[in-house]
Tab-separated table of C-alpha atoms in Angstrom:
chain	number	residue	atom	x	y	z
N	1	MET	CA	6.286	-22.748	-8.726
N	2	HIS	CA	6.778	-23.093	-4.920
N	3	ALA	CA	6.054	-20.240	-2.997
N	4	PHE	CA	9.790	-19.690	-1.913
N	5	SER	CA	10.809	-19.670	-5.448
N	6	ARG	CA	8.124	-16.994	-6.494
N	7	LEU	CA	9.318	-14.673	-4.058
N	8	ILE	CA	13.193	-15.379	-5.516
N	9	PHE	CA	12.022	-14.929	-9.054
N	10	GLY	CA	10.148	-11.920	-7.969
N	11	PHE	CA	13.145	-10.397	-6.053
N	12	LEU	CA	15.590	-11.089	-9.003
N	13	THR	CA	12.757	-9.448	-11.849
N	14	ALA	CA	12.505	-6.406	-9.342
N	15	LEU	CA	16.496	-6.132	-9.095
N	16	ALA	CA	16.846	-6.412	-12.619
N	17	GLY	CA	14.399	-3.669	-13.152
N	18	ALA	CA	16.638	-1.477	-10.920
N	19	GLN	CA	19.846	-2.218	-12.839
N	20	LEU	CA	18.319	-1.682	-16.280
N	21	ALA	CA	16.763	1.696	-14.890
N	22	LEU	CA	20.591	2.626	-13.922
N	23	TRP	CA	21.707	1.379	-16.943
N	24	LEU	CA	18.943	3.793	-18.808
N	25	HIS	CA	19.642	6.767	-16.331
N	26	LEU	CA	16.027	6.681	-15.351
N	27	PRO	CA	14.942	8.875	-12.480
N	28	LEU	CA	14.696	6.925	-9.013
N	29	PRO	CA	15.984	3.803	-10.487
N	30	TRP	CA	15.672	1.698	-7.449
N	31	LEU	CA	11.927	2.576	-7.118
N	32	LEU	CA	10.795	2.771	-10.717
N	33	GLY	CA	13.142	0.475	-12.501
N	34	PRO	CA	11.436	-2.461	-10.131
N	35	LEU	CA	8.161	-1.086	-10.567
N	36	LEU	CA	7.767	-0.884	-14.114
N	37	LEU	CA	9.313	-4.476	-15.123
N	38	THR	CA	7.323	-6.183	-11.994
N	39	ALA	CA	4.261	-4.433	-13.555
N	40	VAL	CA	4.742	-5.841	-17.072
N	41	CYS	CA	5.614	-8.977	-15.642
N	42	SER	CA	2.704	-9.228	-13.163
N	43	ALA	CA	0.294	-8.129	-16.064
N	44	ARG	CA	1.651	-11.174	-18.135
N	45	GLY	CA	1.126	-13.814	-15.446
N	46	TRP	CA	4.613	-14.257	-14.510
N	47	PRO	CA	5.065	-15.383	-10.925
N	48	ILE	CA	6.438	-12.490	-9.374
N	49	SER	CA	4.171	-11.660	-6.522
N	50	GLY	CA	5.924	-10.644	-3.086
N	51	HIS	CA	5.288	-11.084	0.448
N	52	THR	CA	4.003	-8.228	2.906
N	53	LEU	CA	7.317	-8.885	4.868
N	54	PHE	CA	9.232	-7.227	1.912
N	55	ARG	CA	6.586	-4.095	1.799
N	56	ASN	CA	6.714	-3.742	5.523
N	57	ALA	CA	10.566	-3.563	5.271
N	58	GLY	CA	10.482	-1.250	2.515
N	59	GLN	CA	7.737	1.102	4.639
N	60	TRP	CA	10.181	0.807	7.530
N	61	CYS	CA	13.232	1.978	5.994
N	62	ILE	CA	11.160	5.047	4.355
N	63	GLY	CA	9.381	5.908	7.885
N	64	THR	CA	13.153	5.746	9.648
N	65	SER	CA	14.685	7.687	7.054
N	66	LEU	CA	12.463	10.213	6.578
N	67	GLY	CA	12.558	10.620	10.554
N	68	LEU	CA	15.809	11.403	10.277
N	69	TYR	CA	15.376	14.727	8.862
N	70	PHE	CA	12.909	15.933	11.580
N	71	THR	CA	15.532	18.311	13.503
N	72	PRO	CA	14.826	20.925	16.175
N	73	ALA	CA	15.479	23.461	13.378
N	74	MET	CA	13.649	21.705	10.562
N	75	LEU	CA	10.451	21.407	13.126
N	76	GLY	CA	10.475	25.230	13.572
N	77	VAL	CA	10.484	25.606	9.814
N	78	ILE	CA	7.321	23.062	9.663
N	79	ALA	CA	5.366	25.154	12.407
N	80	VAL	CA	6.104	28.436	10.551
N	81	ASN	CA	3.849	26.585	7.635
N	82	ILE	CA	1.145	25.161	9.000
N	83	PRO	CA	-1.240	27.308	7.069
N	84	ALA	CA	0.363	25.846	3.960
N	85	ILE	CA	-0.128	22.504	5.069
N	86	ALA	CA	-3.809	22.965	5.942
N	87	ALA	CA	-4.263	24.411	2.654
N	88	ALA	CA	-2.967	21.420	0.703
N	89	VAL	CA	-5.030	18.883	2.753
N	90	LEU	CA	-7.913	20.957	2.082
N	91	PHE	CA	-7.077	20.613	-1.771
N	92	ALA	CA	-6.810	17.022	-1.341
N	93	LEU	CA	-9.953	16.682	-0.204
N	94	LEU	CA	-11.615	18.926	-3.016
N	95	LEU	CA	-9.563	16.698	-5.489
N	96	GLY	CA	-11.207	13.512	-4.206
N	97	ALA	CA	-14.817	15.241	-4.410
N	98	LEU	CA	-13.981	16.286	-7.878
N	99	GLY	CA	-12.848	12.735	-8.511
N	100	ALA	CA	-15.702	11.171	-7.234
N	101	ALA	CA	-18.235	13.246	-9.311
N	102	ALA	CA	-16.297	12.036	-12.279
N	103	TYR	CA	-15.979	8.516	-11.594
N	104	TYR	CA	-19.768	8.540	-10.881
N	105	ARG	CA	-20.470	10.551	-14.012
N	106	PHE	CA	-18.361	9.016	-16.393
N	107	GLY	CA	-16.965	5.665	-14.984
N	108	GLY	CA	-20.414	3.682	-14.918
N	109	VAL	CA	-19.681	2.903	-11.211
N	110	ASP	CA	-22.037	3.454	-7.908
N	111	PHE	CA	-21.556	6.848	-5.872
N	112	GLN	CA	-19.982	5.206	-2.993
N	113	THR	CA	-17.385	2.784	-5.256
N	114	ALA	CA	-16.640	6.391	-6.945
N	115	TRP	CA	-16.305	8.026	-3.612
N	116	PHE	CA	-13.381	5.609	-1.689
N	117	ALA	CA	-12.084	5.185	-5.454
N	118	SER	CA	-11.287	8.954	-5.493
N	119	ALA	CA	-10.426	9.641	-2.196
N	120	ILE	CA	-6.412	10.841	-2.249
N	121	GLY	CA	-5.841	8.249	0.440
N	122	GLY	CA	-3.996	4.661	1.201
N	123	ALA	CA	-5.640	1.955	-1.180
N	124	SER	CA	-5.753	-0.503	1.802
N	125	GLU	CA	-7.320	2.002	3.942
N	126	MET	CA	-9.828	2.964	1.251
N	127	ALA	CA	-10.304	-0.645	0.477
N	128	ASN	CA	-11.211	-1.142	4.032
N	129	LEU	CA	-13.628	1.676	4.160
N	130	ALA	CA	-15.013	0.620	0.732
N	131	VAL	CA	-16.126	-3.353	2.640
N	132	HIS	CA	-17.443	-1.446	5.596
N	133	TYR	CA	-19.705	0.625	2.917
N	134	LYS	CA	-20.562	-1.953	0.730
N	135	ALA	CA	-18.638	-0.477	-2.245
N	136	HIS	CA	-16.917	-2.678	-4.977
N	137	VAL	CA	-13.431	-3.210	-3.515
N	138	GLU	CA	-11.888	-4.304	-6.469
N	139	GLN	CA	-12.770	-1.242	-8.562
N	140	VAL	CA	-11.549	0.988	-5.276
N	141	VAL	CA	-7.936	-0.961	-5.068
N	142	SER	CA	-7.516	-0.851	-9.126
N	143	ALA	CA	-8.312	2.930	-9.000
N	144	HIS	CA	-5.778	3.632	-6.315
N	145	SER	CA	-3.308	1.624	-7.862
N	146	LEU	CA	-3.297	3.154	-11.402
N	147	ARG	CA	-3.490	6.788	-9.938
N	148	VAL	CA	-0.308	5.819	-7.699
N	149	LEU	CA	1.610	4.401	-10.670
N	150	LEU	CA	0.480	7.373	-12.953
N	151	VAL	CA	1.704	9.898	-10.472
N	152	VAL	CA	4.680	7.601	-9.591
N	153	VAL	CA	6.066	7.744	-12.987
N	154	ILE	CA	4.939	11.223	-14.272
N	155	ILE	CA	6.355	13.557	-11.729
N	156	PRO	CA	10.006	12.164	-11.540
N	157	PHE	CA	9.926	12.055	-15.032
N	158	ALA	CA	8.898	15.514	-15.620
N	159	TYR	CA	11.543	16.391	-12.675
N	160	GLN	CA	14.153	14.830	-14.475
N	161	PHE	CA	13.463	16.348	-17.933
N	162	LEU	CA	13.083	19.806	-16.185
N	163	GLY	CA	16.355	19.139	-14.542
N	164	VAL	CA	14.767	19.955	-10.929
N	165	HIS	CA	16.842	18.857	-8.300
N	166	GLY	CA	17.508	20.408	-4.723
N	167	MET	CA	20.229	20.784	-2.547
N	168	ASP	CA	18.487	20.229	0.551
N	169	ASP	CA	20.180	17.019	2.140
N	170	GLY	CA	19.391	17.655	5.642
N	171	GLY	CA	22.582	19.060	6.558
N	172	THR	CA	21.624	22.634	6.616
N	173	PHE	CA	19.313	21.594	9.496
N	174	GLY	CA	21.361	19.535	11.625
N	175	LYS	CA	20.828	16.145	9.989
N	176	ASN	CA	23.562	13.786	10.788
N	177	PRO	CA	24.564	11.128	8.023
N	178	ALA	CA	26.922	9.081	9.977
N	179	VAL	CA	26.422	5.273	10.072
N	180	TYR	CA	27.364	3.752	13.343
N	181	GLY	CA	26.779	-0.236	13.726
N	182	GLY	CA	25.311	-0.341	17.324
N	183	GLY	CA	23.361	2.365	16.971
N	184	LEU	CA	21.804	1.341	13.970
N	185	LEU	CA	21.022	-2.102	15.647
N	186	ALA	CA	19.385	0.212	18.452
N	187	LEU	CA	17.538	2.034	15.808
N	188	VAL	CA	16.024	-0.877	14.176
N	189	ALA	CA	14.967	-2.195	17.190
N	190	TRP	CA	13.512	1.261	18.679
N	191	THR	CA	11.334	2.039	15.085
N	192	GLY	CA	10.775	-1.774	14.982
N	193	LEU	CA	8.836	-1.444	18.426
N	194	PHE	CA	6.953	1.079	17.218
N	195	GLY	CA	5.746	-0.585	14.020
N	196	TRP	CA	4.685	-3.645	15.619
N	197	LEU	CA	2.708	-1.214	18.093
N	198	PHE	CA	1.373	0.871	15.454
N	199	LYS	CA	0.249	-2.529	13.759
N	200	ARG	CA	-1.317	-4.265	16.943
N	201	LEU	CA	-3.189	-1.276	17.287
N	202	GLY	CA	-4.534	-1.494	13.840
N	203	TRP	CA	-3.541	1.948	12.733
N	204	THR	CA	-2.810	3.000	9.176
N	205	ASN	CA	0.629	2.427	7.499
N	206	PRO	CA	1.797	0.932	10.826
N	207	TRP	CA	5.353	0.321	9.104
N	208	VAL	CA	5.434	3.888	8.002
N	209	PHE	CA	4.148	6.243	10.699
N	210	GLY	CA	5.243	3.665	12.967
N	211	PRO	CA	9.094	4.188	12.580
N	212	LEU	CA	8.917	8.010	11.464
N	213	LEU	CA	7.529	8.986	14.885
N	214	ALA	CA	10.024	6.607	16.927
N	215	THR	CA	12.676	8.274	14.723
N	216	ILE	CA	11.132	11.525	14.963
N	217	ILE	CA	11.031	11.275	18.927
N	218	LEU	CA	15.089	10.753	19.094
N	219	THR	CA	15.776	13.528	16.250
N	220	ALA	CA	13.735	16.312	17.620
N	221	GLN	CA	15.727	15.588	20.777
N	222	ASN	CA	18.929	15.802	18.946
N	223	ILE	CA	19.681	11.965	19.668
N	224	HIS	CA	21.491	10.517	16.727
N	225	LEU	CA	21.674	6.621	17.230
N	226	SER	CA	22.780	6.023	13.011
N	227	ALA	CA	22.070	7.280	9.671
N	228	ILE	CA	20.413	4.349	7.173
N	229	PRO	CA	23.472	2.672	5.047
N	230	PRO	CA	22.648	3.667	1.239
N	231	ALA	CA	22.264	0.038	0.310
N	232	VAL	CA	19.482	-0.277	2.754
N	233	GLN	CA	17.818	2.747	1.470
N	234	TYR	CA	18.287	1.375	-2.018
N	235	LEU	CA	16.977	-1.945	-1.095
N	236	GLY	CA	13.868	-0.529	0.879
N	237	GLN	CA	13.018	1.420	-2.540
N	238	LEU	CA	13.247	-2.169	-4.731
N	239	PHE	CA	10.819	-3.349	-2.183
N	240	ILE	CA	8.248	-0.545	-2.309
N	241	GLY	CA	8.513	-0.760	-6.448
N	242	TRP	CA	8.270	-4.533	-6.294
N	243	SER	CA	5.011	-4.372	-4.192
N	244	LEU	CA	3.328	-1.653	-6.037
N	245	GLY	CA	4.101	-3.518	-9.562
N	246	SER	CA	2.835	-6.974	-8.424
N	247	LYS	CA	-0.781	-5.595	-7.770
N	248	PHE	CA	-0.923	-5.388	-12.000
N	249	THR	CA	-2.315	-8.894	-11.974
N	250	PRO	CA	-3.610	-10.718	-15.497
N	251	GLY	CA	-5.968	-8.563	-16.721
N	252	PHE	CA	-5.921	-5.912	-14.760
N	253	PHE	CA	-6.330	-3.317	-17.912
N	254	LYS	CA	-8.985	-5.202	-19.635
N	255	ARG	CA	-11.437	-5.228	-16.491
N	256	ALA	CA	-13.620	-2.355	-16.276
N	257	PRO	CA	-12.326	-0.629	-19.211
N	258	ARG	CA	-14.516	2.261	-18.949
N	259	PHE	CA	-13.836	2.723	-15.447
N	260	LEU	CA	-10.163	2.493	-15.730
N	261	THR	CA	-9.842	5.034	-18.378
N	262	THR	CA	-11.953	7.373	-16.175
N	263	VAL	CA	-9.154	6.879	-13.774
N	264	THR	CA	-6.547	7.635	-15.847
N	265	LEU	CA	-8.211	10.963	-17.581
N	266	THR	CA	-9.294	12.133	-13.922
N	267	THR	CA	-5.504	11.611	-12.953
N	268	LEU	CA	-4.124	13.361	-15.560
N	269	ALA	CA	-6.738	16.410	-15.051
N	270	GLY	CA	-5.773	16.325	-10.930
N	271	LEU	CA	-2.121	16.568	-11.551
N	272	LEU	CA	-3.047	19.605	-14.007
N	273	LEU	CA	-5.016	20.905	-11.207
N	274	THR	CA	-2.549	19.955	-8.568
N	275	THR	CA	0.401	21.853	-10.548
N	276	ALA	CA	-1.540	24.990	-10.547
N	277	ALA	CA	-2.776	24.935	-7.085
N	278	ALA	CA	0.868	24.328	-6.052
N	279	TRP	CA	2.256	27.103	-7.743
N	280	ALA	CA	-0.383	29.523	-6.392
N	281	LEU	CA	0.499	28.058	-2.824
N	282	SER	CA	4.228	28.442	-3.822
N	283	ARG	CA	3.704	31.964	-4.720
N	284	ALA	CA	1.684	33.214	-1.615
N	285	THR	CA	4.105	31.244	0.959
N	286	GLN	CA	7.261	31.644	-0.669
N	287	LEU	CA	7.928	27.851	-0.402
N	288	PRO	CA	9.940	26.045	-3.172
N	289	TYR	CA	7.679	25.347	-5.791
N	290	PRO	CA	9.143	21.702	-6.664
N	291	ALA	CA	8.860	20.699	-2.741
N	292	VAL	CA	5.010	22.250	-2.601
N	293	LEU	CA	4.131	19.963	-5.745
N	294	LEU	CA	5.508	16.849	-4.467
N	295	GLY	CA	3.662	17.630	-1.149
N	296	MET	CA	0.365	17.932	-2.791
N	297	ALA	CA	0.579	15.323	-5.348
N	298	PRO	CA	-1.858	12.405	-5.389
N	299	GLY	CA	0.564	9.838	-5.087
N	300	GLY	CA	1.462	7.385	-2.094
N	301	ILE	CA	3.158	8.850	0.841
N	302	ALA	CA	6.277	6.199	0.487
N	303	GLU	CA	6.652	7.073	-3.599
N	304	MET	CA	6.308	10.807	-2.892
N	305	THR	CA	8.490	11.151	-0.364
N	306	ILE	CA	11.242	8.777	-2.199
N	307	THR	CA	11.033	11.265	-4.669
N	308	ALA	CA	11.765	14.468	-2.676
N	309	LYS	CA	14.810	12.492	-0.660
N	310	VAL	CA	16.469	11.198	-3.904
N	311	LEU	CA	15.981	14.743	-5.352
N	312	HIS	CA	17.025	16.642	-2.143
N	313	LEU	CA	13.528	18.763	-2.110
N	314	SER	CA	12.832	19.758	1.604
N	315	VAL	CA	12.046	16.129	2.469
N	316	PRO	CA	10.773	16.960	5.821
N	317	LEU	CA	7.952	19.297	4.550
N	318	VAL	CA	7.181	17.149	2.083
N	319	THR	CA	6.542	14.308	4.126
N	320	VAL	CA	4.526	16.518	6.794
N	321	PHE	CA	2.233	17.553	3.584
N	322	HIS	CA	1.536	13.766	2.887
N	323	VAL	CA	1.262	12.243	6.712
N	324	CYS	CA	-1.383	15.310	7.342
N	325	ARG	CA	-3.153	14.655	4.016
N	326	MET	CA	-3.001	10.903	4.906
N	327	VAL	CA	-4.822	11.307	8.222
N	328	CYS	CA	-7.205	13.936	7.161
N	329	VAL	CA	-8.616	12.223	4.514
N	330	LEU	CA	-8.858	8.634	6.408
N	331	LEU	CA	-10.644	10.174	9.406
N	332	SER	CA	-13.022	12.242	7.172
N	333	THR	CA	-13.655	10.254	4.184
N	334	GLY	CA	-16.337	8.248	5.652
N	335	PRO	CA	-18.168	11.010	7.797
N	336	LEU	CA	-18.148	13.056	4.328
N	337	TYR	CA	-19.861	10.220	2.813
N	338	ARG	CA	-22.629	9.937	4.980
N	339	LEU	CA	-23.560	13.330	5.085
N	340	LEU	CA	-23.094	13.336	1.219
N	341	VAL	CA	-25.861	10.504	0.962
N	342	ARG	CA	-28.138	12.137	3.769
N	343	ARG	CA	-28.136	15.380	1.693
N	344	MET	CA	-28.654	13.240	-1.418
N	345	ARG	CA	-31.672	11.194	0.190
N	346	THR	CA	-33.319	14.448	1.620
N	347	SER	CA	-32.876	16.415	-1.654
N	348	LYS	CA	-35.096	13.808	-3.729
N	349	PRO	CA	-38.500	15.004	-4.368
N	350	ALA	CA	-40.882	12.903	-2.469
């Protein structure tokens, strides 16, 4: 099938997944519908692969939409909760270390593969580190893809089952929902410039963090160019779901079954630990438990912040939790690995 035809077929499949999810009243239909249907089709060998342009567009939409929540009033709330954010980052590092021990002990992989496969960071960033440290890249990527899939499916369904839904649409803290045509074009240009710059600099998740920073700069100064129209937000969620679903290629679950089984069980155990840790942190800080759990959940930044946004659950706080975790994990995973390897070598008997 021609490349353009595959893109059209993939987009229509993702759109069909969204419509089916809407009909079934699934949570996050524009994210989970495309994700689940394209994952099934991709695993069966159907030509539904997307293009990085669509993934980038989806990430741009998420980053820009999130930045609109960072009003001066909300920044004040975030500043007060810096200790809670730091505690969540430390928990993520501990959870990654426990995952590495489980992968190494039960997954049948070497230590470097286990370490980079378990770090609670982005799949592409951990894959780059895996290449540098000579780990098995395919297993690292598959572990992160499966972990994110499990978390993205389990938490929204659990929240829907329990009836969890907040009232935080940002209006309380001054978020402006108005859409202006000219302002929207200016916002696209401004945020697109930052995304391009982050990409040129080789920084992580450039099309999330670049537009996010660009929008925060404006919103923190009470400069409102435009909100993002709902239709564009739905399309961005569809692109994210389509991109994640297309990672599950034919034979994905048949490759290294012992390792993937370990990833599944470890992820489920990690979710239970996160549930308990989030409850403790919520009690200690008086922050809303559903938002803290979303902020600490070992899922991807785009998927978890979409969940917070759709359910109106302290979007800026959840975003900051994930951004800080992403940055800290990315900066510390390599140095911590080198430190552990040196200690393991020196602890061996001569």
